[in-house]
C-alpha positions as CSV (number, residue, x, y, z in Angstrom):
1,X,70.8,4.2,-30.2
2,X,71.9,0.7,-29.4
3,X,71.7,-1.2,-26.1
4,X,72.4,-4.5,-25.2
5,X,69.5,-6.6,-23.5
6,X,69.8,-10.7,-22.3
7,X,66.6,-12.5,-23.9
8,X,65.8,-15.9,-23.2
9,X,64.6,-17.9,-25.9
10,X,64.0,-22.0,-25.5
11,X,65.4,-21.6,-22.1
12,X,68.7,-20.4,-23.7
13,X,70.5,-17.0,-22.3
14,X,71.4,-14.7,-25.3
15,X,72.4,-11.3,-25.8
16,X,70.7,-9.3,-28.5
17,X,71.3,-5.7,-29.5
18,X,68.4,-4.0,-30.0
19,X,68.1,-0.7,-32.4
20,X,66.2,2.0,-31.2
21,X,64.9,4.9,-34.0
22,X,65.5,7.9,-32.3
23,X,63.6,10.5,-34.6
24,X,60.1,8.6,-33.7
25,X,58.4,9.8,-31.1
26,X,57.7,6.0,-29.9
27,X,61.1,3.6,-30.7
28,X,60.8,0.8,-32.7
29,X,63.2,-1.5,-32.0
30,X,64.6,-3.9,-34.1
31,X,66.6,-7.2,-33.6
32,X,70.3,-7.6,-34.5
33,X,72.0,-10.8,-33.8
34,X,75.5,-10.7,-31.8
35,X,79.0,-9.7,-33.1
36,X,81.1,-10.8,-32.2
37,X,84.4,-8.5,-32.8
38,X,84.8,-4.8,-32.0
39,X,84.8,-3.7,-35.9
40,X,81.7,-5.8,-36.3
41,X,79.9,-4.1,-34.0
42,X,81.0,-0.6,-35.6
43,X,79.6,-1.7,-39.0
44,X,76.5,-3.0,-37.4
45,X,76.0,0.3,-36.1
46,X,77.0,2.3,-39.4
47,X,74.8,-0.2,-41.6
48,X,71.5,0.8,-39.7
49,X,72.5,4.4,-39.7
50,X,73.1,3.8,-43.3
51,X,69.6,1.8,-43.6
52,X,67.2,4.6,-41.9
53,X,69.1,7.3,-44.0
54,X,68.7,5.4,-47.5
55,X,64.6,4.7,-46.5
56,X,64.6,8.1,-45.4
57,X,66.0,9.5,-48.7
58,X,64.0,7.2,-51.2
59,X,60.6,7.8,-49.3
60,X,61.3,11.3,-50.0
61,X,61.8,11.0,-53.6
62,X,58.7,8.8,-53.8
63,X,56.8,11.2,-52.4
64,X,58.2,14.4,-54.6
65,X,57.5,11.6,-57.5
66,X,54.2,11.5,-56.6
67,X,53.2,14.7,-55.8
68,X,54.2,15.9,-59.1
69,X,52.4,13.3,-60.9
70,X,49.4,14.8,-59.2
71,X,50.3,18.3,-60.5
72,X,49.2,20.0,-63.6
73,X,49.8,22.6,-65.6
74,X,53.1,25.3,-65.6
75,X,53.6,24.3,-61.6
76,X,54.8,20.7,-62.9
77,X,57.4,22.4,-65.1
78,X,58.8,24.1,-62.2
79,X,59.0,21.1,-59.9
80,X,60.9,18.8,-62.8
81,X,64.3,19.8,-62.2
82,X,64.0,19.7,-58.7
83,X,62.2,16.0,-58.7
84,X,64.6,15.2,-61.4
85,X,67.7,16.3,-58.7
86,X,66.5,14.0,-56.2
87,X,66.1,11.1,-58.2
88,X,69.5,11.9,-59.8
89,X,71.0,12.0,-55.5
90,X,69.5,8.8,-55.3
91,X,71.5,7.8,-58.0
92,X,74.8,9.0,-56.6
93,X,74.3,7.4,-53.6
94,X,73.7,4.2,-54.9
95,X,70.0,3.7,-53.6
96,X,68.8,3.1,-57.4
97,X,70.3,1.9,-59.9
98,X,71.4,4.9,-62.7
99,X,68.9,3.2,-65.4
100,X,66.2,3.2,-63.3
101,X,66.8,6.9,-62.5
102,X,66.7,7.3,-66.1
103,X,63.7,5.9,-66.6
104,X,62.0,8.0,-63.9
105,X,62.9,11.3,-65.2
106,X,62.5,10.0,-68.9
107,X,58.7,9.2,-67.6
108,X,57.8,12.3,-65.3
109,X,59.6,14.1,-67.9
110,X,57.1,12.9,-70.7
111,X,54.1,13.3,-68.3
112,X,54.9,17.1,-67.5
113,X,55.4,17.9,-71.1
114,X,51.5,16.2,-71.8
115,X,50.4,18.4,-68.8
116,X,51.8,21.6,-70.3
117,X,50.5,21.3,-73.8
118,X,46.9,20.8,-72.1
C-alpha cells in the first residue's frame, strides 16, 4: 500500500511516500510528506486506512439517502430503517456529527410518510 519513491523537486532530493488505493483497478496515488519517527509513520498509514474507509462509508450512505428519496410508495417504508441504520453507523463512528444524523432521518422520515399517504 505504501512505497517510498526519491522525487526531485527545485533540484532538491526528497523522499515522498506515495499511497497507492488498492481496491481500484488503476492506483491513484497520493502524496504524503516524510515522517520522520517510526510511530509517525504507523499513524500515517492507519489515518489513510482510516480516510478510504470513512469516504467509503459516507458515499454509501449518500447513495442509500438518495436512492430512497427517489422511491415511492410502501417500498420507502421498508428501506427507512435500514437507511436510518446507516446514517445512525455513521454516527457512531464519528463521520457525522449526531445532530446532523438527526436531521437526516427526521427529513427522509417526513418524506416517506408524504409518499405513503399518496
Amino acid at each position: 500500500m505504501f512505497r517510498s519513491v526519491n522525487c526531485s523537486f527545485n533540484n532538491k532530493s526528497s523522499n515522498i511516500w506515495l499511497v497507492e488505493r488498492l481496491t481500484l483497478p488503476l492506483p491513484s496515488l497520493k502524496l504524503i510528506g516524510m515522517a520522520n519517527h517510526k510511530a509517525t509513520k504507523k499513524d500515517v498509514r492507519q489515518a489513510a486506512k482510516r480516510r478510504e474507509r470513512n469516504k467509503y462509508y459516507g458515499k454509501t450512505t449518500r447513495n442509500a439517502i438518495r436512492d430512497l428519496k427517489a422511491v415511492t410508495g410502501k417500498d420507502a417504508g421498508e428501506k427507512l430503517p435500514l437507511v436510518a441504520s446507516m446514517i445512525d453507523k455513521l454516527a457512531k463512528r464519528g463521520i457525522i456529527h449526531k445532530n446532523k444524523a438527526a436531521n437526516l432521518k427526521s427529513k427522509l422520515t417526513k418524506k416517506v410518510t408524504v409518499a405513503k399517504a399518496k
